[in-house]
Each structure stands twice: as C-alpha cells, then as structure tokens.
Amino acid sequence: MATITLQPGYSHSPQTPTLSPSPISINSTLPRVRDGACDACLRRKSRCAMNEMVNKCYSCDFHRQDCTFTLTAAPEAPKKRKLSETEPAESVKRPATMQSQSVEAESAHPLPLARNMIRPGFFNQSTQHIGMTTELEPTLLEYLPLDEYDECTVSNSRVRRCADDATFMRVVDTVPVGDSQAVSLDAIESLVAPYGSTLIEKFFDHVHPSFPILIEEAFRQSYRERRGLSPLLLAAVYVLTLKFVDVGASSQTARKPDAARLEATALKLLMDSLPSPSHSTIQAGLLLTQKSTLATASLNGQLVTAGFELGLHQDCTNWRMKTWEKGLRKRLAWALYMQDKWSSLVHGRPSHIFAFNWTVKDLVEQDFSDAFASGTDSSHDETAVGHGPLLFCHMVALTTILSDILDRFYTLHAIEEFQAAGNQRTRMILEKAKPAQIRLKDWFSSLPPSLKMETSTGELVETITDEHARNGALHLAYFATEITLHRCIVRSLLAEGTDPYLAHICRSAAKTRLISAMDFVNRLRPAHLRSFWPASARTNFSLIGSFGMLLRITAPTSEEADFYRVRLCEYRWTLGVSHKNAAFMGFALQSLDNATALHKHVPAKPGIEELMATTKSAPPRLPTTAHGTYDEAMMEAGTGTSSSVISGLASPATSVSDIEDGDASMPPL
C-alpha cells in the first residue's frame, strides 16, 4: 500500500496513495447512575455514576481509590466492583478517542488533555493548562510525587505533568450540570432522521479528507455503537454536512432534517462547552465555523481562547503521551491557527495567535496516521483519503504566508508607518513585500501535480476527480493571499508624488493578478463548486471583485476604468452562473452589487487625451510583457528551498536584500 510523504515537491505515483493508520478501539460507555451510591459518594453526598470501562464510579476513578459498598451492602458483603461478564478485561487498556464524551480508561490514557468527557447532565469536568503567571508557582510542580501515570492528586484536582512545560489540572465537579446541557445523541439523531448514517458517510467523503481534525475509525465505531460520542460533535458534523445530502423530490416520503433547530442546538451545546472545553469542543467549533454564516469573529476568539486553555499552542513533540494524541493535538492546533488567520482577513479584525506564543511544530506524515480509517472496519472507501493530508499541509503553509502579510501591512502600527512615509510609501511597501512574494512563489512552485488545478480542455476537464475538485479552495486561498498583498500596494499609489512609472508597473502587475483570479473562477466546474469549501471561501470570492473595483476607482483614465468595468461585469456573470452549484456565491454577488452601487459617488475619470493635455506629456508606456519589468525582477529572485516537511514551506525565505524592488509573478496554473 502506498504511503504519503509530506515533502516539498512531492508528486503522486499513478496509484492513489492511502494511509494505513493504527486502528483505535473504543470501549467507552455513557455513565450509568447506580441506584445505590458507593461509600465515597455517600460520604460526599454526591451522585454515583458508573464508569464501566474501569469498573469504578467516576469519582473513585478520579481519586485513584477503591470503589466499595460497605455502607450500603450487608456487613458480610463488602466488595469491589467486578468486571461485567460481557466486558473483556483487556478493554480497560484500550485507548479511547478524544472525541469521546465519556471518560477514557485511566490505565490507557491517564488524564488525556482536556478531558471534559462526562456526559452532560451528570458531572462537569474541566482541564486547564497551568501557565507560568498564575497564582500557582510552577516551581512547586517540580516536587510533585507523581504516580506511574505522571499524575498527582492536589486537593480536589488531579494534576498531570507531561513535561517541564506542560502541566495540566483536571477538576471534576460532582454537582450535576443544568438540564439545558442534557441533550442526548438520540435527540440529535431525531433532528436529521432518517439521514443520520448518510450524513456521516458524506462527511468522511467530502469534508474529512481535506480537513482531518477527527479520528475517523474511532468516530465511526462510536457512532455505530452509540457509545462515547459527544452530542455536540455529532451535531456539528451534521450541520456541516447537510448540504451534501439531497432531500429533494426523490425524498418526499421522508421527513426533511430540521436544519434550523439542529444548528441552534449545536450552537447552544458549543456555548455551554466553551467555559470547560475539551478536544471535542475544539473539533465541533472548528467544524461549525466552516459554515460561513456561523463563522463570526467573536466565536473565533472564543475558540482560540479554548485552544489556549488546552495548551494547543505549545509544542507537544516530547510530551509523555501517545502518538495518536500528539497527532490529534497538532492537527487541531494548525486547524485553529488557520481559522484564526482567515477569520482575521475575512472580518478585518486583529489575529489572536502570535508567533512569539506559538511553538507547534510542522506537520509530518505520522501526525495523520490515526486520522483516517484503515478500510478494514468501515464501508468508507479508503482511496477517498487521497492527497487530503497534503492539501491540509499546503493550506497551513499558505496561511502562515497570509499571517506574515497581515502582520507586515495591516496592523495599526504598519499603517501609521506607511502614512508617515509620504511619497516613499510605495517603495517602502515594495521592500517589505519582497519576502512574502518570494514565499508565495516558492509555495506555488512546490505544489505537487495532485494539488494543481485542471488547466487543459477537452477530456481532462470532463474527468475531474473528487480529489482535484477539492483543490479549488486551496487555489482560491492563494489568489486571496496575493490580492491581500496587492491591495496594499495599489492603495499606496494614491500618495501625492508617487513615481508615475513605478505606479504603472505596479498597476500592471495588479491587473495580471486580477485577470488570473477571474479566469480561475471562470474555469471552475460543477464538481469543484459542489465540493467542500471553508467558510473563508465566500469572502475570498468577494475579494476578487473588491480588488477589481479598487483598480477601477483608482484608474488614472476613463479608458482604463472602463476596462475594469467590463471585466467586473463578466465576473458578475460568472458568479451568477456558479451560484446554482454553490449557494455561498450569493455573498460575492451581493458584495459586488453593493460596491457597484457605491461607485456612482466616484468622480469621473479624464480620458487619455485630456490627461495628456493636462500633464503636457505622454503617460508612461505600459510594459509590453504580461508581467512587466516589475515582475521580471522578482522572477530572477533566488529560489531558496525550504527545509523540514511540507509545513516547512512556511519558513522564511533566504535573504533578498540584493533583489530589486518588485514582486513575484503569478505562476501559470
């Protein structure tokens, strides 16, 4: 079986690569309340809920004590709980998924990070990463008498010390939580019946391959057995996947899913979960925020904060935990990073994640080893995994470039600095743009064939695979990143005293980007449009129109402004045609219409002859090549290669101090 090596310049063999993860078994159950409480729970006057995985109640399991019934049984019958005859003893040692909503076996994964795993309606459990500035002196933790699980009981909490820089405290609140949180799996299932199993298959066909933040085999087994699965996570999967299920005329005999109630329930569960987050909280939140109508700036901030609570911003490479848990943490961390950065772009708000507080290492092949089902215990076609991990990693690398652009050009301090530069503003921006442009060029040139868009006509266009269909979002994100950089450059040209020839070169380069982006959208086929697109996609489509409008209103002549007017009309037509296969295109259409309506306030532009008569000189000659001198200089730039695995593409490029002002040309698709 072929494997995926996440290296720059990787290309697939003719055989579709697949992953062979180590299977993850789940034998967790929902808590079962006993009629008679154990001795410890009687003393505490708390509810006694059975954790059948370890044959103890949750409270005794948490405190590492025997679970006995001497106070409730006959004097001659003090006993410990025994394993059920139907439950194999070795099941206690099996690893459980972090997606579980019940507590995993302590002997397998003592205190898995963020184990808010108690079923809602019984107990509330929270895990917190202990920071360096809290009231608890970190040096004291070095003297804790840790047990074989690297844990220690401190007051009413369990402390797990994974490494010198990774200490977590878990607290179990034995007071039942509110009834508003007691939403069962059956209640979630009833909102989509009879499409539940179909939605699960669609999720792993369309979403999971390119957004692998779950452990597929564990999730599938939990779903089949209706045991150990978070209602919040199940609801989030359903919300995101509803659009992939046809409930139209052919399904008139079946009740349609209650999408509105499902979405409201999922959001309510998420809000209830955020104060005491678990990994399933992050997973569900990330899935819900891939629905553009739910991806608010405030929710993004809450998710990032929850991620910090779980220590996802830290390097876990050397932590004392299982390989699958490290891989899951890294995938969640980078997915959260991407969500934060694209949310910053989409909403025009500051990012919440900064490089100086982010030590998560590059993704490697091993980090995906447990993400996908092996195919032996699932009806899911394992070939559907395809190049999903590669796509995910390249998207991470591109997002780090976007982050750099946002930090260099769109912070308040950067804007003040540019304004203070006066007529030297453009040259200052171009100088700062060099590293980002080189990184973009290297990123694009390193794309393996499997991640490129179909560019030829005829039979190749008609045979677009599901894998290639998923590439649309990646390339759209690339154009949005380019446009974000060039918007800043074009705006700087409005400064009085800007070199006219430099302005022409910059505008020519921007024009090339716009035309390439519009042509890309025009080449999208129904297979592309019906695939999974992240929440940022609808704004990224809109940014193409916004960029065209910027070039139109800043055009020096009426002839050039009219050129962009025509191209924008063509782009609007393309969006209208695509809208029937991608409903979120309606946002880009509305945005373009709003901008067009506002354009009536822009003063009319002079014609070329009028401009020549006014300036008494001919305007600078436009470059004769497609990219112009400005781009040609950058095409001659160094080709510094990246190190490490695919995320290493995000590493800073080599020195460019000897390169002339300019930007990298957009490589042809």
XYZ file of C-alpha atoms in Angstrom:
669
model
C 0.000 0.000 0.000
C 1.345 3.413 -0.939
C 2.062 5.966 1.737
C 2.142 9.706 1.714
C 5.389 11.516 2.307
C 4.771 15.134 3.157
C 7.741 16.744 1.458
C 8.022 19.842 -0.758
C 7.724 18.945 -4.413
C 6.067 15.634 -3.652
C 4.299 14.061 -6.586
C 1.960 11.112 -6.581
C 2.502 7.872 -8.379
C -0.314 6.731 -10.688
C -1.688 4.679 -7.830
C -3.846 6.671 -5.456
C -1.943 6.948 -2.169
C -3.621 5.945 1.028
C -2.807 5.981 4.700
C -2.608 2.961 6.944
C -3.248 4.165 10.467
C -3.105 2.002 13.504
C -6.705 1.171 14.398
C -8.139 2.779 17.518
C -10.549 0.696 19.524
C -13.237 2.241 21.646
C -14.932 0.544 24.528
C -16.304 3.502 26.398
C -19.827 3.881 27.691
C -22.090 6.620 28.798
C -22.231 6.965 32.584
C -24.847 4.830 34.260
C -26.254 6.074 37.538
C -26.390 3.399 40.227
C -29.374 3.016 42.473
C -27.029 2.622 45.442
C -24.116 5.025 45.780
C -20.659 3.778 46.710
C -19.145 4.538 50.098
C -17.151 7.558 48.917
C -20.097 9.123 47.089
C -22.345 8.559 50.100
C -19.877 10.416 52.285
C -19.698 13.245 49.759
C -23.473 13.168 49.247
C -22.897 13.168 45.508
C -24.389 11.213 42.654
C -22.620 7.930 41.886
C -22.190 7.319 38.167
C -20.614 4.104 36.933
C -17.633 4.141 34.561
C -17.879 0.598 33.258
C -14.592 0.903 31.407
C -12.620 0.791 34.661
C -15.320 -0.790 36.848
C -15.459 2.186 39.193
C -17.589 5.252 39.591
C -16.110 8.403 38.101
C -15.370 9.958 41.457
C -13.413 6.955 42.759
C -11.629 6.576 39.456
C -10.649 10.227 39.575
C -9.276 9.973 43.128
C -7.491 6.652 42.483
C -9.347 4.850 45.262
C -11.280 1.618 45.617
C -14.967 1.777 44.842
C -16.651 -0.163 47.672
C -20.140 -0.631 49.072
C -19.574 -1.390 52.760
C -22.085 1.268 53.787
C -24.885 0.077 51.528
C -24.383 -3.694 51.486
C -24.719 -6.339 54.203
C -21.828 -6.434 56.727
C -20.512 -9.695 55.309
C -20.529 -8.480 51.736
C -18.040 -5.603 51.334
C -16.783 -5.788 47.812
C -15.168 -4.064 44.901
C -16.974 -3.824 41.646
C -16.183 -6.617 39.251
C -15.920 -6.504 35.527
C -19.069 -7.324 33.663
C -19.111 -10.817 32.187
C -19.733 -9.303 28.794
C -16.820 -6.877 29.004
C -13.340 -8.225 28.242
C -10.706 -7.338 30.781
C -8.330 -6.048 28.149
C -10.833 -3.391 27.150
C -9.712 -1.368 30.149
C -6.369 -0.882 28.463
C -7.675 0.173 25.091
C -7.085 3.764 24.011
C -10.207 5.832 23.562
C -10.798 8.690 21.230
C -10.513 12.292 22.340
C -13.839 12.710 20.660
C -15.409 10.620 23.379
C -17.838 12.282 25.737
C -17.171 9.677 28.431
C -14.016 9.308 30.461
C -11.335 7.100 28.914
C -9.625 4.349 30.845
C -7.027 5.866 33.127
C -4.672 2.956 32.547
C -4.635 3.660 28.827
C -4.523 7.451 28.717
C -4.211 8.938 32.182
C -5.773 12.348 32.050
C -5.960 12.858 28.266
C -5.674 16.584 27.887
C -8.921 18.496 28.013
C -10.966 15.619 29.285
C -14.318 17.229 29.674
C -15.730 13.834 28.901
C -18.568 13.351 31.353
C -21.970 13.013 29.822
C -23.939 16.279 30.147
C -26.493 16.017 32.902
C -24.250 14.138 35.353
C -20.929 15.809 36.106
C -18.896 18.681 34.782
C -15.196 18.115 34.244
C -12.624 20.613 33.038
C -8.945 20.521 32.197
C -6.730 23.569 32.314
C -3.199 24.124 31.171
C -1.220 25.676 34.034
C 0.528 28.807 32.798
C 3.652 30.498 34.098
C 1.984 33.577 35.625
C -0.927 32.122 37.582
C -1.206 32.074 41.370
C 0.231 28.550 41.434
C 4.027 28.727 41.476
C 5.227 26.431 38.638
C 8.428 25.569 40.507
C 6.352 23.754 43.124
C 5.182 21.356 40.432
C 8.708 20.006 40.080
C 8.372 18.385 43.507
C 5.042 16.641 42.991
C 5.060 12.920 43.920
C 3.868 11.657 40.545
C 2.482 8.169 40.166
C 3.027 5.746 37.308
C 0.717 7.869 35.159
C 2.673 11.065 35.800
C -0.252 12.273 37.911
C -0.783 13.507 41.434
C -3.836 14.467 43.498
C -3.801 18.048 44.727
C -6.784 18.990 46.871
C -9.846 18.176 44.746
C -7.913 18.090 41.469
C -5.736 15.701 39.542
C -2.525 17.161 38.114
C -0.824 15.609 35.118
C 2.725 16.637 34.304
C 3.504 15.719 30.684
C 6.762 17.666 30.538
C 8.553 20.567 32.218
C 6.478 22.980 30.121
C 3.249 21.002 30.147
C 1.266 20.621 33.352
C -2.486 20.207 33.347
C -5.023 20.282 36.156
C -8.273 18.371 35.923
C -11.207 19.197 38.163
C -14.394 17.142 38.421
C -17.429 18.977 39.708
C -19.770 16.437 41.270
C -22.703 18.821 41.115
C -24.992 17.880 38.219
C -24.948 20.372 35.404
C -28.018 22.167 34.156
C -30.776 20.429 32.259
C -30.152 22.735 29.302
C -26.979 20.744 28.559
C -28.608 17.341 28.798
C -29.027 16.770 25.070
C -28.723 13.127 24.137
C -27.397 11.540 20.979
C -30.928 10.332 20.251
C -32.191 13.909 20.393
C -29.572 14.999 17.871
C -30.290 11.988 15.673
C -34.007 12.699 15.666
C -33.403 16.100 14.089
C -31.924 14.553 10.940
C -33.633 11.147 10.808
C -33.572 9.146 8.624
C -30.436 10.666 7.100
C -28.013 10.233 10.002
C -25.865 7.442 8.577
C -25.890 9.076 5.146
C -24.646 12.327 6.633
C -21.783 10.514 8.339
C -20.718 8.956 5.040
C -20.947 12.303 3.272
C -18.832 13.926 5.955
C -15.999 11.464 5.517
C -16.337 11.650 1.726
C -16.375 15.440 1.349
C -15.073 17.173 4.478
C -12.726 14.935 6.411
C -10.245 14.161 3.589
C -9.131 17.797 3.375
C -9.994 18.845 6.944
C -8.879 15.839 9.058
C -9.490 17.018 12.603
C -11.267 13.853 13.766
C -10.117 10.275 14.253
C -12.276 8.590 11.658
C -12.290 4.999 12.838
C -12.937 5.989 16.439
C -15.767 8.290 15.431
C -17.372 5.653 13.214
C -17.257 2.995 15.907
C -18.662 5.376 18.499
C -21.459 6.299 16.108
C -22.332 2.675 15.345
C -22.406 1.683 18.994
C -23.973 4.951 20.198
C -21.419 4.964 22.973
C -18.835 7.532 23.949
C -19.770 10.096 21.310
C -20.200 13.781 22.049
C -23.674 15.077 21.096
C -22.023 18.422 20.345
C -19.567 16.889 17.908
C -22.237 14.789 16.215
C -24.432 17.863 15.808
C -21.527 19.824 14.295
C -20.832 17.042 11.781
C -24.487 17.031 10.775
C -24.702 20.823 10.457
C -21.723 20.992 8.131
C -22.752 18.016 6.002
C -26.447 18.710 5.407
C -25.713 20.485 2.133
C -24.219 17.308 0.666
C -27.424 15.271 1.093
C -30.238 15.502 -1.419
C -33.558 15.703 0.365
C -35.475 16.949 -2.651
C -38.184 15.440 -4.806
C -36.799 11.900 -4.631
C -37.046 12.022 -0.846
C -40.564 13.338 -0.463
C -41.633 10.324 1.576
C -39.014 11.036 4.219
C -39.113 13.811 6.765
C -36.622 16.552 5.973
C -33.953 17.344 8.559
C -34.774 20.211 10.901
C -31.715 22.249 9.883
C -32.616 25.364 11.853
C -33.192 23.517 15.112
C -30.077 21.376 14.572
C -27.937 24.467 14.098
C -29.430 26.190 17.122
C -28.878 23.088 19.251
C -25.277 22.750 18.118
C -24.526 26.377 18.914
C -26.156 26.072 22.340
C -24.106 22.976 23.140
C -20.959 24.722 21.953
C -21.586 27.782 24.108
C -22.227 25.541 27.120
C -18.994 23.654 26.433
C -16.647 26.626 25.957
C -16.203 27.503 29.667
C -14.797 23.989 30.286
C -13.506 22.995 26.844
C -12.392 19.585 25.667
C -10.878 18.464 22.414
C -14.383 17.712 21.175
C -15.240 21.349 21.896
C -12.459 22.492 19.551
C -13.358 19.902 16.932
C -17.030 20.857 16.939
C -16.245 24.570 16.985
C -13.895 24.264 14.024
C -16.484 22.326 12.050
C -19.262 24.788 12.827
C -17.087 27.747 11.832
C -16.592 26.192 8.413
C -20.185 27.214 7.787
C -19.769 30.825 6.736
C -22.938 32.050 8.433
C -21.626 30.792 11.772
C -18.015 31.917 11.415
C -18.212 35.097 13.477
C -15.195 36.982 14.776
C -16.381 36.591 18.361
C -16.773 32.812 18.082
C -13.306 32.608 16.557
C -11.883 34.443 19.557
C -13.642 32.092 21.955
C -12.303 29.024 20.149
C -8.745 30.338 20.184
C -9.042 31.029 23.907
C -10.360 27.490 24.432
C -7.373 26.197 22.482
C -5.020 28.095 24.776
C -6.849 26.566 27.741
C -5.906 23.145 26.390
C -2.321 24.087 25.596
C -2.748 23.560 21.864
C -0.373 26.449 21.172
C 2.569 24.514 22.602
C 4.957 22.008 21.075
C 3.941 18.543 22.297
C 6.675 16.623 20.472
C 8.445 15.494 23.642
C 5.429 15.256 25.904
C 4.694 11.964 27.620
C 1.617 10.912 25.680
C 0.599 8.527 22.921
C 1.491 9.196 19.292
C -2.155 9.440 18.252
C -2.810 12.106 20.877
C 0.160 14.177 19.712
C -1.019 13.923 16.108
C -4.537 14.964 17.032
C -3.282 17.934 19.053
C -1.087 19.142 16.192
C -3.850 18.828 13.602
C -6.264 20.683 15.871
C -3.660 23.338 16.602
C -2.953 24.084 12.945
C -6.647 23.972 12.042
C -7.270 26.521 14.803
C -4.364 28.616 13.515
C -5.862 28.650 10.012
C -9.294 29.522 11.310
C -7.874 32.427 13.300
C -5.824 33.886 10.438
C -8.533 33.624 7.784
C -11.069 34.981 10.257
C -8.748 37.958 10.748
C -8.723 38.536 6.994
C -12.438 37.996 6.499
C -13.580 40.210 9.375
C -10.779 42.764 9.305
C -10.008 42.124 12.969
C -6.684 41.522 14.738
C -5.482 37.948 14.945
C -5.409 36.224 18.338
C -2.411 33.974 17.637
C 1.089 35.428 17.563
C 4.351 33.803 16.518
C 6.060 34.536 19.823
C 3.479 32.414 21.647
C 3.208 29.613 19.094
C 5.643 26.691 19.200
C 3.659 23.991 17.384
C 5.954 22.049 15.079
C 5.474 21.333 11.397
C 3.084 18.574 10.485
C 4.645 15.273 9.431
C 3.171 12.121 7.960
C 2.993 10.442 11.362
C 0.599 13.133 12.576
C -2.045 11.753 10.192
C -1.514 8.072 10.983
C -4.700 7.756 13.065
C -6.801 10.341 11.256
C -8.279 8.025 8.641
C -9.980 4.646 8.827
C -7.927 1.696 7.640
C -10.785 0.429 5.490
C -10.999 -2.896 7.339
C -13.729 -1.801 9.720
C -15.565 0.721 7.611
C -17.671 0.932 4.494
C -15.823 4.133 3.670
C -13.597 3.846 0.594
C -10.055 4.311 1.825
C -8.971 5.720 -1.538
C -11.107 8.772 -0.784
C -8.378 9.929 1.592
C -6.213 10.678 -1.427
C -3.998 13.691 -1.053
C -6.053 15.233 1.749
C -3.122 15.455 4.197
C -1.022 17.157 1.537
C -3.776 19.656 0.831
C -4.184 20.346 4.555
C -0.442 20.911 4.995
C -0.133 23.182 1.958
C -3.075 25.193 3.240
C -1.275 25.558 6.574
C 1.864 26.740 4.778
C -0.123 29.267 2.727
C -1.856 30.523 5.861
C 1.483 31.294 7.505
C 2.290 33.489 4.494
C -1.069 35.221 4.854
C -0.295 35.774 8.536
C 3.000 37.408 7.625
C 1.244 39.711 5.149
C -1.366 40.720 7.707
C 1.349 41.456 10.259
C 3.512 43.443 7.829
C 0.845 45.526 6.116
C -2.415 45.560 8.049
C -1.594 46.245 11.682
C -2.299 49.741 13.022
C 1.407 50.387 13.531
C 2.210 49.333 9.962
C -0.484 51.622 8.552
C 0.845 54.574 10.562
C 4.357 53.853 9.335
C 3.251 53.826 5.693
C 1.305 57.052 6.085
C 4.319 58.765 7.594
C 6.461 57.749 4.594
C 4.615 60.130 2.255
C 5.529 59.721 -1.411
C 8.022 56.998 -0.454
C 5.179 54.846 0.802
C 5.061 52.584 -2.248
C 8.791 51.890 -2.204
C 8.629 51.074 1.499
C 5.763 48.658 0.924
C 7.534 47.025 -2.010
C 10.616 46.498 0.096
C 8.553 44.833 2.823
C 6.706 42.782 0.214
C 9.801 41.019 -1.126
C 9.940 38.154 1.408
C 6.216 37.458 1.147
C 6.333 37.436 -2.645
C 9.256 35.031 -2.686
C 7.489 32.742 -0.228
C 4.371 32.818 -2.383
C 6.384 31.947 -5.479
C 8.138 29.081 -3.688
C 4.837 27.850 -2.289
C 3.208 27.739 -5.707
C 6.165 26.134 -7.453
C 6.288 23.401 -4.801
C 2.701 22.259 -5.377
C 2.696 18.586 -6.401
C 0.715 17.620 -9.516
C -2.096 16.246 -7.368
C -2.746 19.706 -5.926
C -2.760 21.632 -9.195
C -5.933 22.681 -10.951
C -7.010 21.119 -14.238
C -5.805 23.513 -16.911
C -6.330 21.719 -20.221
C -9.532 21.444 -22.175
C -11.492 18.552 -23.560
C -11.443 15.147 -21.910
C -9.356 16.206 -18.909
C -11.910 18.769 -17.835
C -14.652 16.174 -18.086
C -12.784 13.726 -15.841
C -12.262 15.873 -12.764
C -11.795 13.588 -9.765
C -13.104 14.263 -6.291
C -9.532 14.910 -5.209
C -8.920 17.570 -7.845
C -12.322 19.066 -7.110
C -11.165 19.770 -3.556
C -8.203 21.783 -4.834
C -10.394 24.737 -5.735
C -10.455 26.128 -2.193
C -6.662 25.927 -1.944
C -6.107 27.896 -5.154
C -8.779 30.420 -4.255
C -6.969 30.995 -0.954
C -3.762 31.556 -2.923
C -5.384 34.264 -5.048
C -6.915 35.856 -1.960
C -3.466 35.995 -0.350
C -1.950 37.598 -3.458
C -4.785 40.088 -3.654
C -4.439 40.988 0.031
C -0.832 41.986 -0.607
C -1.550 43.885 -3.835
C -4.460 45.822 -2.377
C -1.992 47.480 -0.021
C 0.390 48.267 -2.896
C -2.319 49.757 -5.121
C -3.691 51.909 -2.317
C -0.228 53.341 -1.707
C -0.114 54.643 -5.282
C -2.625 57.336 -4.343
C 0.020 59.195 -2.359
C 0.954 62.510 -3.936
C 4.360 62.479 -5.588
C 4.425 58.741 -6.351
C 6.711 57.866 -9.269
C 4.367 57.585 -12.315
C 6.395 54.830 -13.957
C 6.521 52.802 -10.754
C 2.767 53.275 -10.442
C 2.243 51.913 -13.976
C 4.373 48.870 -13.244
C 2.549 48.154 -10.002
C -0.841 48.557 -11.615
C 0.193 46.269 -14.476
C 1.202 43.575 -12.007
C -2.071 44.019 -10.113
C -4.010 43.782 -13.371
C -2.340 40.466 -14.131
C -3.377 39.108 -10.722
C -6.951 40.207 -11.177
C -7.299 38.648 -14.626
C -5.716 35.387 -13.435
C -8.068 35.224 -10.448
C -11.139 35.936 -12.564
C -10.106 33.327 -15.120
C -9.612 30.813 -12.324
C -13.187 31.342 -11.142
C -14.430 31.093 -14.710
C -12.746 27.684 -15.100
C -14.379 26.170 -12.029
C -16.685 23.311 -12.930
C -19.724 21.982 -11.024
C -17.533 19.289 -9.452
C -15.333 21.999 -7.953
C -18.234 24.118 -6.787
C -20.043 21.221 -5.107
C -17.032 20.159 -3.085
C -16.164 21.279 0.433
C -15.226 24.970 0.734
C -14.142 26.515 4.057
C -16.047 29.466 5.481
C -13.477 31.971 4.190
C -14.220 30.977 0.587
C -17.265 33.195 0.171
C -15.243 36.251 1.203
C -12.288 35.162 -0.925
C -14.547 35.147 -3.982
C -15.747 38.586 -2.943
C -12.185 39.884 -2.613
C -11.619 39.291 -6.324
C -14.484 41.646 -7.095
C -13.286 44.115 -4.456
C -9.824 44.147 -5.991
C -11.288 44.801 -9.422
C -13.323 47.676 -8.003
C -10.211 49.122 -6.337
C -8.370 49.111 -9.666
C -11.387 50.676 -11.362
C -11.797 53.588 -8.964
C -8.026 54.277 -8.868
C -7.600 54.097 -12.658
C -5.946 57.284 -14.000
C -8.040 57.355 -17.189
C -11.616 56.652 -18.176
C -10.422 54.088 -20.725
C -8.679 52.026 -18.052
C -11.631 52.394 -15.678
C -13.947 51.153 -18.422
C -11.736 48.093 -18.944
C -12.258 47.098 -15.305
C -15.967 47.873 -15.538
C -16.301 45.340 -18.344
C -14.235 42.711 -16.516
C -16.321 43.167 -13.383
C -19.488 42.680 -15.394
C -18.050 39.460 -16.777
C -17.074 38.356 -13.293
C -20.572 39.022 -12.016
C -21.960 36.840 -14.786
C -19.574 34.049 -13.789
C -20.671 34.310 -10.176
C -24.306 34.164 -11.229
C -23.769 31.014 -13.266
C -21.785 29.384 -10.455
C -24.352 30.309 -7.817
C -26.644 27.407 -8.652
C -23.915 24.930 -7.669
C -22.510 26.941 -4.773
C -25.085 28.889 -2.788
C -22.415 30.812 -0.872
C -21.556 32.594 -4.126
C -24.574 34.744 -3.401
C -22.465 36.635 -0.872
C -19.898 37.575 -3.538
C -22.694 38.622 -5.876
C -24.270 40.858 -3.264
C -20.900 42.348 -2.324
C -20.155 43.217 -5.930
C -23.601 44.750 -6.411
C -23.149 46.859 -3.281
C -19.767 48.092 -4.481
C -21.189 48.900 -7.911
C -23.969 50.924 -6.315
C -21.419 52.908 -4.316
C -19.327 53.589 -7.413
C -21.760 56.285 -8.505
C -20.130 58.575 -5.943
C -16.682 58.231 -7.568
C -15.753 61.243 -9.754
C -15.482 60.639 -13.485
C -12.019 59.906 -14.867
C -10.377 62.000 -17.599
C -9.742 60.455 -20.999
C -6.209 59.773 -22.193
C -6.179 62.846 -24.460
C -7.479 65.060 -21.674
C -4.868 63.674 -19.279
C -2.092 64.266 -21.830
C -3.246 67.822 -22.374
C -3.325 68.427 -18.641
C 0.093 66.979 -17.900
C 1.548 68.175 -21.262
C 3.354 64.871 -21.570
C 2.572 61.350 -22.631
C 1.722 58.895 -19.889
C 4.389 56.309 -19.117
C 4.482 53.391 -21.508
C 2.784 50.228 -20.267
C 5.012 47.161 -20.066
C 4.867 45.079 -23.224
C 5.039 41.715 -21.431
C 2.287 40.125 -19.421
C 4.041 40.736 -16.143
C 6.305 43.678 -16.880
C 9.697 44.711 -15.577
C 8.370 44.789 -12.042
C 7.636 41.079 -12.072
C 10.609 40.070 -14.181
C 12.937 41.321 -11.477
C 11.309 39.054 -8.953
C 11.267 36.119 -11.352
C 15.045 36.341 -11.258
C 14.919 36.151 -7.464
C 16.639 33.414 -5.539
C 14.927 30.059 -5.344
C 15.744 29.270 -1.744
C 14.299 25.906 -0.856
C 12.503 25.107 2.336
C 13.515 22.621 4.958
C 11.558 20.117 7.033
C 8.309 18.619 5.799
C 5.586 20.358 3.887
C 4.844 22.950 6.565
C 8.461 23.967 6.196
C 7.318 25.751 3.092
C 6.141 28.387 5.500
C 9.681 29.008 6.748
C 11.181 32.416 5.927
C 12.860 32.621 2.549
C 16.529 33.268 2.033
C 17.933 36.782 2.105
C 16.587 39.071 -0.588
C 18.490 42.231 0.203
C 20.127 42.185 -3.199
C 16.860 41.920 -5.133
C 15.408 44.896 -6.946
C 12.039 46.270 -5.905
C 9.302 44.075 -7.291
C 7.038 41.095 -6.728
C 6.867 37.542 -7.918
C 4.768 36.867 -10.971
C 1.811 34.583 -10.626
C 2.933 31.171 -11.903
C 0.580 29.822 -14.575
C -1.970 27.238 -13.488
